[in-house]
mmCIF file with all atom_site columns, C-alpha atoms in Angstrom:
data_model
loop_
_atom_site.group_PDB
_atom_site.id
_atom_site.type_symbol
_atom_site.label_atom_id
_atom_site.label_alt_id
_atom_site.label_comp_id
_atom_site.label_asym_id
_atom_site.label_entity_id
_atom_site.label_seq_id
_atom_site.pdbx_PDB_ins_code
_atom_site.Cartn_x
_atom_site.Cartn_y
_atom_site.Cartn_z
_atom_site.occupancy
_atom_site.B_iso_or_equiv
_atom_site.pdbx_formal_charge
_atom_site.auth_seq_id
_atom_site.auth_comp_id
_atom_site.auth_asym_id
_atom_site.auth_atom_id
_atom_site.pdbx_PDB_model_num
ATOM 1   C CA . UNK A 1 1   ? 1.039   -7.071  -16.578 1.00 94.00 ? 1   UNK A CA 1
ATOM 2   C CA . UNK A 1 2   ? 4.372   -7.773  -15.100 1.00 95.00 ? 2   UNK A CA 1
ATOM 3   C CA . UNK A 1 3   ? 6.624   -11.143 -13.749 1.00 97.00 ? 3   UNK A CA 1
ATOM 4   C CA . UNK A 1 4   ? 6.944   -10.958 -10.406 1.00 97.00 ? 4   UNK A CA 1
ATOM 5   C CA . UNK A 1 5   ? 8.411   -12.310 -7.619  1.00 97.00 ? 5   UNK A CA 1
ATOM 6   C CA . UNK A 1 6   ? 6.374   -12.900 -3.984  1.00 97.00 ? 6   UNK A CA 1
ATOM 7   C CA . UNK A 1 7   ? 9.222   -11.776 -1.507  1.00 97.00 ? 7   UNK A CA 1
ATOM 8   C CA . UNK A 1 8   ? 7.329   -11.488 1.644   1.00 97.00 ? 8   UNK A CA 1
ATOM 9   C CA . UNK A 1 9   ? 3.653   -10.454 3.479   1.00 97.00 ? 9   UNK A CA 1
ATOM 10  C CA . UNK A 1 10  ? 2.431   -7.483  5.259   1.00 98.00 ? 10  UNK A CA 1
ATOM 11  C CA . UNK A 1 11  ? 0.055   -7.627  8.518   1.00 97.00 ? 11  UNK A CA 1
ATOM 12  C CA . UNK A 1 12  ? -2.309  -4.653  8.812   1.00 98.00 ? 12  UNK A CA 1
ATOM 13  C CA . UNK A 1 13  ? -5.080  -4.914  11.223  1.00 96.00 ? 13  UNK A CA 1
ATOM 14  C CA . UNK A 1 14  ? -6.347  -1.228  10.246  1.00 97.00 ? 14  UNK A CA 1
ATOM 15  C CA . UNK A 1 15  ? -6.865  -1.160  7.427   1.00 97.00 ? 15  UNK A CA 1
ATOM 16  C CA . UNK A 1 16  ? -9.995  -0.054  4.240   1.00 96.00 ? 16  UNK A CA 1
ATOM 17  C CA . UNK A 1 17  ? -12.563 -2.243  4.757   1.00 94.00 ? 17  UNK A CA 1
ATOM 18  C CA . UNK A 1 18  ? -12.545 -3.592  1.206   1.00 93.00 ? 18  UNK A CA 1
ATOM 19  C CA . UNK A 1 19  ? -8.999  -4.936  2.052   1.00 95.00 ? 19  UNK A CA 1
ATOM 20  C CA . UNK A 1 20  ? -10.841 -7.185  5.361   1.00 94.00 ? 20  UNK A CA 1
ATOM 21  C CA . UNK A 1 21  ? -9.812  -10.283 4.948   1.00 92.00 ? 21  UNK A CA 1
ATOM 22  C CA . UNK A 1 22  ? -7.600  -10.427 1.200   1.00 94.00 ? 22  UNK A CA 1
ATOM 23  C CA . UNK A 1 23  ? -4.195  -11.358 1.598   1.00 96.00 ? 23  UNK A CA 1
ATOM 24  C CA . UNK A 1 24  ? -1.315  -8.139  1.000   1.00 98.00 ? 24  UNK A CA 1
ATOM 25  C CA . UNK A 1 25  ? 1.752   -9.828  -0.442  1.00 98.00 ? 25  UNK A CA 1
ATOM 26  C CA . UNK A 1 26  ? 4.974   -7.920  -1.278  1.00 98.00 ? 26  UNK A CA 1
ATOM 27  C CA . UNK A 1 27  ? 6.498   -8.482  -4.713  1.00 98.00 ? 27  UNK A CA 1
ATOM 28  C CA . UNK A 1 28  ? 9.639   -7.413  -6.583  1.00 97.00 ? 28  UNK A CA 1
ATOM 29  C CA . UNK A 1 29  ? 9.088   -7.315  -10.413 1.00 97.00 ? 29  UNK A CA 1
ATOM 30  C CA . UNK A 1 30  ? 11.463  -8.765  -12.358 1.00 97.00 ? 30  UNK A CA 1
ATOM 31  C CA . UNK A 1 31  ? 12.868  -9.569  -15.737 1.00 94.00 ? 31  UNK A CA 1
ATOM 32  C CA . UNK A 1 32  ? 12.575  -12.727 -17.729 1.00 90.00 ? 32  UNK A CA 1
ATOM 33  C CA . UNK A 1 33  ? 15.379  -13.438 -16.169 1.00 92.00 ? 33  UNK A CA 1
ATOM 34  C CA . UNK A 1 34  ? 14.627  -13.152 -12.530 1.00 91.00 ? 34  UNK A CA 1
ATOM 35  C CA . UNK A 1 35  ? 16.472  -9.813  -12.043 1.00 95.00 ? 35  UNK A CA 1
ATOM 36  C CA . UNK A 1 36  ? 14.583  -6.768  -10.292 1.00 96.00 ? 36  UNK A CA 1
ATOM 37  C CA . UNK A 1 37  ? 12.928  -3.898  -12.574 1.00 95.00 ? 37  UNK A CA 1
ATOM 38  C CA . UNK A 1 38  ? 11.536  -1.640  -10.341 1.00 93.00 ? 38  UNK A CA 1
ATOM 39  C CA . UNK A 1 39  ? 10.376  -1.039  -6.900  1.00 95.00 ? 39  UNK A CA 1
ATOM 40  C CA . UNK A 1 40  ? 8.937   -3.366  -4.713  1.00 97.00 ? 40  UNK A CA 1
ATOM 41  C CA . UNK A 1 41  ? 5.086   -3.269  -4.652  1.00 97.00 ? 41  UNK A CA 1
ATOM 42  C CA . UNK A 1 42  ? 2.554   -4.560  -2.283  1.00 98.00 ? 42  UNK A CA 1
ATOM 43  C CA . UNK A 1 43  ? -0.029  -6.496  -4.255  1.00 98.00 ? 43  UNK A CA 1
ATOM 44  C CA . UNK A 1 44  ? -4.183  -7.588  -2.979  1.00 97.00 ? 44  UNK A CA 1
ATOM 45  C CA . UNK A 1 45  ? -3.475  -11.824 -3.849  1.00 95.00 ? 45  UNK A CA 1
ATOM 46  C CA . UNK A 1 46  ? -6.269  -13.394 -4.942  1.00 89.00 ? 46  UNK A CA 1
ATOM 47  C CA . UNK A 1 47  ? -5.079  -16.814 -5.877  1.00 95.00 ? 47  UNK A CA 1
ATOM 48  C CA . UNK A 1 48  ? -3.156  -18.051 -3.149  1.00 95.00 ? 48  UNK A CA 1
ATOM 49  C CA . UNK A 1 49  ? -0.003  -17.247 -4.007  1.00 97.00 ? 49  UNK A CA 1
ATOM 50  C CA . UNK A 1 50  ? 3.269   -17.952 -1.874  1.00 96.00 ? 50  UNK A CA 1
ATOM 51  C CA . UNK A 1 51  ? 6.441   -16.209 -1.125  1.00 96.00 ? 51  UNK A CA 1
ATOM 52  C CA . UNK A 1 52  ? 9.105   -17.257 -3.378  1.00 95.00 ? 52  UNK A CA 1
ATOM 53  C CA . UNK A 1 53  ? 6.476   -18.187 -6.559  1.00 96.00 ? 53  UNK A CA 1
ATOM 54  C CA . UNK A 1 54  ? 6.983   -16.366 -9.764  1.00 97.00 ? 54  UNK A CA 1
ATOM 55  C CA . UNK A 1 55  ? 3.441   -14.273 -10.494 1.00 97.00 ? 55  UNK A CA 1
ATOM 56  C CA . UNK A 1 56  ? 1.918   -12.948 -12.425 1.00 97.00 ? 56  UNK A CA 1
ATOM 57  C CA . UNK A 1 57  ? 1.292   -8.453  -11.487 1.00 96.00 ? 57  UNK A CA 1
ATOM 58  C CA . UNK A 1 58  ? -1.332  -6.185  -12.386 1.00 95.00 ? 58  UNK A CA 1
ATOM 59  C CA . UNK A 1 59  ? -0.104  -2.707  -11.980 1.00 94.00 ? 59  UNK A CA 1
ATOM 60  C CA . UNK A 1 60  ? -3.584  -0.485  -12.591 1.00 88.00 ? 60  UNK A CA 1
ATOM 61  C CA . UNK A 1 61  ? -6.790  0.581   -10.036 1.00 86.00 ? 61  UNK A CA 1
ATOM 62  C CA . UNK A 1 62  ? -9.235  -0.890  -12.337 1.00 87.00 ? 62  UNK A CA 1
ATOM 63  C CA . UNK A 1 63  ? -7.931  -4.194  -12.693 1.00 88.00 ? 63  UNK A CA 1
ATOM 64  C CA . UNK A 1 64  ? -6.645  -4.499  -9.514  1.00 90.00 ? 64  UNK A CA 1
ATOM 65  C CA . UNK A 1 65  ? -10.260 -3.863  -8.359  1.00 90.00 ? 65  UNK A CA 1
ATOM 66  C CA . UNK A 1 66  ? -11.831 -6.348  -10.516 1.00 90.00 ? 66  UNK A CA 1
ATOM 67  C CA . UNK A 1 67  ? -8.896  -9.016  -9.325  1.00 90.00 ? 67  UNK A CA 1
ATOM 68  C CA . UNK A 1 68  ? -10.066 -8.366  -5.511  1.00 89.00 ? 68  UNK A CA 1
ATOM 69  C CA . UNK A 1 69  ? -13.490 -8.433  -6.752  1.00 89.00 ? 69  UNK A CA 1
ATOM 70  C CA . UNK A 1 70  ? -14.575 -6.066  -4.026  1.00 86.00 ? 70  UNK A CA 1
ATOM 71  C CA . UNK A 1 71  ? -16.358 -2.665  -5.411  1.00 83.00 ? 71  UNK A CA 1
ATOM 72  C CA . UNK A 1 72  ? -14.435 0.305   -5.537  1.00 89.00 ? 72  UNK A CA 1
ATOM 73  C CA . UNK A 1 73  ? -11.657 -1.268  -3.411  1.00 94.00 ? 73  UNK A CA 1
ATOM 74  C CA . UNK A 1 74  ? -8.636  1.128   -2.988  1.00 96.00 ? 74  UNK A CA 1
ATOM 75  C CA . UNK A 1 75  ? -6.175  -0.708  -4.763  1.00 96.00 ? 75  UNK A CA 1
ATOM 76  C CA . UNK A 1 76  ? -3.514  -0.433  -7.436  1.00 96.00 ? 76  UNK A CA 1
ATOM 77  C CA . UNK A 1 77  ? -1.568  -3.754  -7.364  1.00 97.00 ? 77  UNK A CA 1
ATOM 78  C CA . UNK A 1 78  ? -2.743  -7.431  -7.604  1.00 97.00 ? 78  UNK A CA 1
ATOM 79  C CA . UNK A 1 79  ? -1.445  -10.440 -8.012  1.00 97.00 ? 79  UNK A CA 1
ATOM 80  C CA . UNK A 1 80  ? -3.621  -12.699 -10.808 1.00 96.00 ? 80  UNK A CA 1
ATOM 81  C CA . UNK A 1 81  ? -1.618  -15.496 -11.901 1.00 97.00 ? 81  UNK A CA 1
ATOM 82  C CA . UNK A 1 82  ? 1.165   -17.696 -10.504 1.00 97.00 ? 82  UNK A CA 1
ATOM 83  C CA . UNK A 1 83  ? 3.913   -18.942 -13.030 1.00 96.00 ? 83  UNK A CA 1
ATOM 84  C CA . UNK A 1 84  ? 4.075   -22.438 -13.463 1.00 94.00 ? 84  UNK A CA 1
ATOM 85  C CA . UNK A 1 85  ? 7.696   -23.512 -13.043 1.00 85.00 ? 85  UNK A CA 1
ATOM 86  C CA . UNK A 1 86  ? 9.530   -24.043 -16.469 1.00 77.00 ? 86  UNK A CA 1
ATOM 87  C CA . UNK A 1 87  ? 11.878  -27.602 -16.997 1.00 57.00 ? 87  UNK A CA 1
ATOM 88  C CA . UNK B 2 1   ? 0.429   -0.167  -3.391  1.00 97.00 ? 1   UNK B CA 1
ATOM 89  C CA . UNK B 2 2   ? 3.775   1.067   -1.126  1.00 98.00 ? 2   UNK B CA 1
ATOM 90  C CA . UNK B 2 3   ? 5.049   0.863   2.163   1.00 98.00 ? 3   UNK B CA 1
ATOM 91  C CA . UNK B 2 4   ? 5.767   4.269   3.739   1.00 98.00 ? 4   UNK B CA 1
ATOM 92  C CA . UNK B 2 5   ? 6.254   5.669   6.956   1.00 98.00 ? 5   UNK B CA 1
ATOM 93  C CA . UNK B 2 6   ? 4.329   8.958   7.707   1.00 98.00 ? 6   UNK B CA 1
ATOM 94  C CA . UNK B 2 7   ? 6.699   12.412  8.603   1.00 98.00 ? 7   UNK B CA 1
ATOM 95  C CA . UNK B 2 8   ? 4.243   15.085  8.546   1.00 97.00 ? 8   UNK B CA 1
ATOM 96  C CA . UNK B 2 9   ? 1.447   16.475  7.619   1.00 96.00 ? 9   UNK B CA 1
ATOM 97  C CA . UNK B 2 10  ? -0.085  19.385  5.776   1.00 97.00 ? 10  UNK B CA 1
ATOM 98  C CA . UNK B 2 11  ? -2.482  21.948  6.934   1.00 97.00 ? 11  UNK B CA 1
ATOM 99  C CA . UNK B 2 12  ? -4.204  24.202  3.923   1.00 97.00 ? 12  UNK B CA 1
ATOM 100 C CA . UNK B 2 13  ? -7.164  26.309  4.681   1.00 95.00 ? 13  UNK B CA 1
ATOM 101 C CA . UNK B 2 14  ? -7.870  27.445  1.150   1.00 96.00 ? 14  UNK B CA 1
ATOM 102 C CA . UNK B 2 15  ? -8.300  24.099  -0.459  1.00 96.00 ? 15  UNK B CA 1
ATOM 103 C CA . UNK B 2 16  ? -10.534 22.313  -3.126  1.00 96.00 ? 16  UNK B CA 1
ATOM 104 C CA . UNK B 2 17  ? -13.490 22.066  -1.088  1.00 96.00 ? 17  UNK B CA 1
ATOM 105 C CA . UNK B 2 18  ? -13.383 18.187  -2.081  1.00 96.00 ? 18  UNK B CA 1
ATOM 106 C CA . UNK B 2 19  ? -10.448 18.359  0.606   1.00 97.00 ? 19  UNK B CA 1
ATOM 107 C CA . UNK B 2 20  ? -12.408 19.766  3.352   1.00 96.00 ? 20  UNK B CA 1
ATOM 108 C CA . UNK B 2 21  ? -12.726 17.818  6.670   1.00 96.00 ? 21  UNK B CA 1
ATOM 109 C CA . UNK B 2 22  ? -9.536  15.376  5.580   1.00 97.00 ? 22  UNK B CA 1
ATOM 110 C CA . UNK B 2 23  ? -6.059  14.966  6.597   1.00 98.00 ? 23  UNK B CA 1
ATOM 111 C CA . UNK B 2 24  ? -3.428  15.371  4.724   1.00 98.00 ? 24  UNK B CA 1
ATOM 112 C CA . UNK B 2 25  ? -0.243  13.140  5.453   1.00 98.00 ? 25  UNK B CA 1
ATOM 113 C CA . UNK B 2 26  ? 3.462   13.670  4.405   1.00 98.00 ? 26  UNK B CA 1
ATOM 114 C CA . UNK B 2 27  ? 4.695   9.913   3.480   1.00 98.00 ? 27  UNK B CA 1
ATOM 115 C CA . UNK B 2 28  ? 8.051   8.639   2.676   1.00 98.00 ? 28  UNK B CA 1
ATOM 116 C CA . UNK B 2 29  ? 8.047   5.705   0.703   1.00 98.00 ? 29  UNK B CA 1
ATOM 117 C CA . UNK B 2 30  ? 9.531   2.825   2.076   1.00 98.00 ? 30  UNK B CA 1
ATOM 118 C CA . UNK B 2 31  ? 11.820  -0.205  1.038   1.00 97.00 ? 31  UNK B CA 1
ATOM 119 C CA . UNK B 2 32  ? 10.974  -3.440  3.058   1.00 97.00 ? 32  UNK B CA 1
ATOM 120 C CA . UNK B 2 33  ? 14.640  -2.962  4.336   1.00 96.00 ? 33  UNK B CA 1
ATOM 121 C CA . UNK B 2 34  ? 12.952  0.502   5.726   1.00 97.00 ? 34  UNK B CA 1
ATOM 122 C CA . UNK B 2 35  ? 15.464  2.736   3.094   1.00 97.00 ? 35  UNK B CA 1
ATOM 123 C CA . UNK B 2 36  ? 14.000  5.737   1.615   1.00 97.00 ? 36  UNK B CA 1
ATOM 124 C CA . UNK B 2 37  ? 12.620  4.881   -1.684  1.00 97.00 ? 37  UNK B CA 1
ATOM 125 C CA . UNK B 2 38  ? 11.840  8.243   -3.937  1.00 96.00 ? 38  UNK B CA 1
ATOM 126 C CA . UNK B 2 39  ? 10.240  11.087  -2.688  1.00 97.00 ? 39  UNK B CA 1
ATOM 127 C CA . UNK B 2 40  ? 7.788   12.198  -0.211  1.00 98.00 ? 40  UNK B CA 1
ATOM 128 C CA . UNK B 2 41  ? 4.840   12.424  -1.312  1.00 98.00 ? 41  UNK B CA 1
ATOM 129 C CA . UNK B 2 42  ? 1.378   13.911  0.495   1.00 98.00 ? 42  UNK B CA 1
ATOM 130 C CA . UNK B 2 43  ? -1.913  11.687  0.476   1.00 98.00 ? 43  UNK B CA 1
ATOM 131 C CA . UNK B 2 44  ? -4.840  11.500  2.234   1.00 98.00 ? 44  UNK B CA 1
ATOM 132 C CA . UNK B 2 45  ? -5.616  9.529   4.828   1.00 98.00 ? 45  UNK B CA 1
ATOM 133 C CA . UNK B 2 46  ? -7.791  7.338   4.701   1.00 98.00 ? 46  UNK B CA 1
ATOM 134 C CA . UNK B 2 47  ? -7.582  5.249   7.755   1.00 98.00 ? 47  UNK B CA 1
ATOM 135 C CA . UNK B 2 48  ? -6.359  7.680   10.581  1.00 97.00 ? 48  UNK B CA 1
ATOM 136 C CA . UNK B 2 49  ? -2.454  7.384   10.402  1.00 98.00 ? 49  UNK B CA 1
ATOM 137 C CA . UNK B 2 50  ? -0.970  9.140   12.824  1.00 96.00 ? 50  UNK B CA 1
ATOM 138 C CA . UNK B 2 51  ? 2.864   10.755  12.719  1.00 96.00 ? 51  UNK B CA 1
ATOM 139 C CA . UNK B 2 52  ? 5.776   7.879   12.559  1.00 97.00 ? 52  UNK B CA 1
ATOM 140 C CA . UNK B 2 53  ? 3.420   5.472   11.834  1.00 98.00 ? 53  UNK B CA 1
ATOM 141 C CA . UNK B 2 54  ? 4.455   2.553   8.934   1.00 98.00 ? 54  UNK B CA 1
ATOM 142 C CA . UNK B 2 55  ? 1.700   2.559   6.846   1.00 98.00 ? 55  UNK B CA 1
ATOM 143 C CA . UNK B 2 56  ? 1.076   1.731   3.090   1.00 98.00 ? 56  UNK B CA 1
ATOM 144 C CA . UNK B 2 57  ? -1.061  3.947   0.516   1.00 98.00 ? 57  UNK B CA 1
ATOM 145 C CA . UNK B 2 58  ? -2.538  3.433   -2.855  1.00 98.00 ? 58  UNK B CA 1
ATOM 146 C CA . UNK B 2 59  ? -1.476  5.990   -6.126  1.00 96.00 ? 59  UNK B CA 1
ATOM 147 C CA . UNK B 2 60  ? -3.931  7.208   -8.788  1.00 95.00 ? 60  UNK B CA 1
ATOM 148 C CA . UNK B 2 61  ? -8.391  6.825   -9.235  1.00 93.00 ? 61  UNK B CA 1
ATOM 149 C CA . UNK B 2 62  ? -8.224  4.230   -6.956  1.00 95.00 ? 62  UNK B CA 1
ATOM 150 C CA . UNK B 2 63  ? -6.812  6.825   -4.284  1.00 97.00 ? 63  UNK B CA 1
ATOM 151 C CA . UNK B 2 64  ? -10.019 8.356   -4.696  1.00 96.00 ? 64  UNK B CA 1
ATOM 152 C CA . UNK B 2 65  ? -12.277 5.522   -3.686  1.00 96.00 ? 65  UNK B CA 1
ATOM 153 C CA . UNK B 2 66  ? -11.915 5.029   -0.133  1.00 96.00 ? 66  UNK B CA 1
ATOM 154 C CA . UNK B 2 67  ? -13.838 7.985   0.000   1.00 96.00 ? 67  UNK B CA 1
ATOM 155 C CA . UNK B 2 68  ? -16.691 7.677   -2.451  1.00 94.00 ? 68  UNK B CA 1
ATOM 156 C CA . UNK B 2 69  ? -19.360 8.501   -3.043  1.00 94.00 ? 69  UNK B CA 1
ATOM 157 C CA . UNK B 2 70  ? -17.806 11.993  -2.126  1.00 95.00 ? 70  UNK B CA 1
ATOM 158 C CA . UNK B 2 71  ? -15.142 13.116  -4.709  1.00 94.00 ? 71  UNK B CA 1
ATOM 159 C CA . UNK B 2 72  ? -11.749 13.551  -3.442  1.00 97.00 ? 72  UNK B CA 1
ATOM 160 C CA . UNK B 2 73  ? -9.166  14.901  -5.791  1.00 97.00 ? 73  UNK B CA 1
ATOM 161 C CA . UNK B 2 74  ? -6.568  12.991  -4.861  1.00 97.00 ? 74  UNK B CA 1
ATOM 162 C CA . UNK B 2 75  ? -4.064  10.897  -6.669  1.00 97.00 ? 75  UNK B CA 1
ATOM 163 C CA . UNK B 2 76  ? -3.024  9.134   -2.884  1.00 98.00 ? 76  UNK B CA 1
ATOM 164 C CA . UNK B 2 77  ? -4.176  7.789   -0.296  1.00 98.00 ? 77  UNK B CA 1
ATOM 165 C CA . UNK B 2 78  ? -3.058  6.097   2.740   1.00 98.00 ? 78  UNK B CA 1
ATOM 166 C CA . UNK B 2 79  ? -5.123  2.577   3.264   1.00 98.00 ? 79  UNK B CA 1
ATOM 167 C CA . UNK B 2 80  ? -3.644  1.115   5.762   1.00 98.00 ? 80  UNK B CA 1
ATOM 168 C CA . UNK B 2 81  ? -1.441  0.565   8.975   1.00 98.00 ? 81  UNK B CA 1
ATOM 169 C CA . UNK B 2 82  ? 0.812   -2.157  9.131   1.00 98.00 ? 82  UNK B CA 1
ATOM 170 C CA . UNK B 2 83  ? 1.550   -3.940  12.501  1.00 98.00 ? 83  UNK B CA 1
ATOM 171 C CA . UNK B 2 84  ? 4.880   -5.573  10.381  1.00 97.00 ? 84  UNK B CA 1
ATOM 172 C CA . UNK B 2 85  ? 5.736   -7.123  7.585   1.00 97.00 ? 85  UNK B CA 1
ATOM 173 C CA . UNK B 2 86  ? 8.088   -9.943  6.685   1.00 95.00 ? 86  UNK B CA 1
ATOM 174 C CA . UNK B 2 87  ? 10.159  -11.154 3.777   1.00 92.00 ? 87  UNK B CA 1
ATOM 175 C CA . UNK B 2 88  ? 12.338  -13.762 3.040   1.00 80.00 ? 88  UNK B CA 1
ATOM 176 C CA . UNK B 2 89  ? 15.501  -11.966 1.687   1.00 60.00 ? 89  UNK B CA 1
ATOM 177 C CA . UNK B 2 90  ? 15.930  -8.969  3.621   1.00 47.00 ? 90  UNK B CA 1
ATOM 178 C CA . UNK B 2 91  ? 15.626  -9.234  7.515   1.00 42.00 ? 91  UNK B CA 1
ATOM 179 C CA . UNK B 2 92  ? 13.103  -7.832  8.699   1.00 44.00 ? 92  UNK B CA 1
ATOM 180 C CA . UNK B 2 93  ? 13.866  -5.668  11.812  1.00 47.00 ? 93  UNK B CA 1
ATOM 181 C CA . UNK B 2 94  ? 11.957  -6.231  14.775  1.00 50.00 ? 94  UNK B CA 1
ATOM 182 C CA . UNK B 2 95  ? 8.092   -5.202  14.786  1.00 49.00 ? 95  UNK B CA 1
ATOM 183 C CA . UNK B 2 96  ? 8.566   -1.601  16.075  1.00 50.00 ? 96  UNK B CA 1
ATOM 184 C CA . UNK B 2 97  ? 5.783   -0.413  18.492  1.00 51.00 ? 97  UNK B CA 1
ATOM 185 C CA . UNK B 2 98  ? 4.066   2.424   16.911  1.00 52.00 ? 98  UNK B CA 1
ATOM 186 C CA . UNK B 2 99  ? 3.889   5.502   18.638  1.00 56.00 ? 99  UNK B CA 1
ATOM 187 C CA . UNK B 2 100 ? 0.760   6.448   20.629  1.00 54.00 ? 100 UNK B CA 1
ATOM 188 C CA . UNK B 2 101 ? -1.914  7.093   18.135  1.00 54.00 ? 101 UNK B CA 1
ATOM 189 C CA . UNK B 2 102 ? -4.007  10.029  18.180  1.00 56.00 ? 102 UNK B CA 1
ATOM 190 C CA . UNK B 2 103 ? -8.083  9.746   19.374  1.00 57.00 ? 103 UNK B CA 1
ATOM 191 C CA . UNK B 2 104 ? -9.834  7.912   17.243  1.00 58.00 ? 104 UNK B CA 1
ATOM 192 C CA . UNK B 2 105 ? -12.355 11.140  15.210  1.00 58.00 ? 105 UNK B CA 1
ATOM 193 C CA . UNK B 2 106 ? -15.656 10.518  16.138  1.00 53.00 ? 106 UNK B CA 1
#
């Protein structure tokens, strides 16, 4: 998994079926240090995370899949943790 | 999964017959600033994108899915259509109104 930061949302009304109704947030990885690894990736968000919070990324079909909890959903990215704020 | 805006497409007649019957879309992946990001790429579409459109796909097994239980060899695949997108650091431009989109297949 990867740290993450939520930097913004993404509206599709057309869209796989499987992806109805789950929320498609777009994150920029980063290091411990809050710098950017990496290309920004649009992440499935299953628990309610916001833009700005520190998450936690899942970067692989499978797991993605079982974080949406839809069957064979079409996904690669989701978001299964939110950082709790340090000091 | 990545944002991408679609510049082509690909016709092959002598294909993996998994690849029968489906298009085949050129995508350039996207930055949410819209800059190029990478290389194009070609996936399959999965939710009738049509030419210029900003969409955003899905890479490796799970590329394969949308199609199940036929199997697709196909390490991409575009999932959806995005009407816009927003984020907090980079402005967003406005929502551009996507070209006229092709007949829905029947």
């Amino acid at each position: 998994m990867r740290l993450a930061r939520v930097i913004g949302s993404v509206v599709a009304t057309r869209k796989h079926r499987t992806l109805v109704g789950a929320k498609l947030l777009l994150t920029q990885p980063v290091d411990r240090d809050g710098q950017p690894v990496g290309g920004v990736q649009l992440a499935v968000d299953s628990v309610g995370a916001g833009v700005g919070e520190l998450v936690l990324l899942v970067l692989e079909g499978r797991a993605a899949g079982a974080a949406l909890g839809r069957r064979a959903a079409p996904v690669d990215a989701a978001i299964v943790g939110i950082v709790d704020p340090t000091g | 999964m990545q944002l991408a805006r679609v510049i082509g497409n690909v016709v092959s007649t002598i294909k993996d017959p998994g690849l029968v019957g489906l298009t085949l879309l050129v995508v350039q992946p996207l930055s949410p600033a819209r800059e190029a990001v990478g290389r194009p790429l070609v996936a399959v579409d999965a939710v009738g994108a049509g030419a210029g459109e900003e969409v955003f796909f899905v890479r490796g097994r799970a590329a394969s899915f949308p199609f199940l239980p036929a199997v697709v060899p196909t390490d991409a695949a575009v999932t959806g259509i995005c009407d816009h997108w927003t984020t907090d650091d980079v402005p967003a431009g406005p929502p551009r109104r996507s070209p006229r989109r092709r007949a829905p297949r029947r």
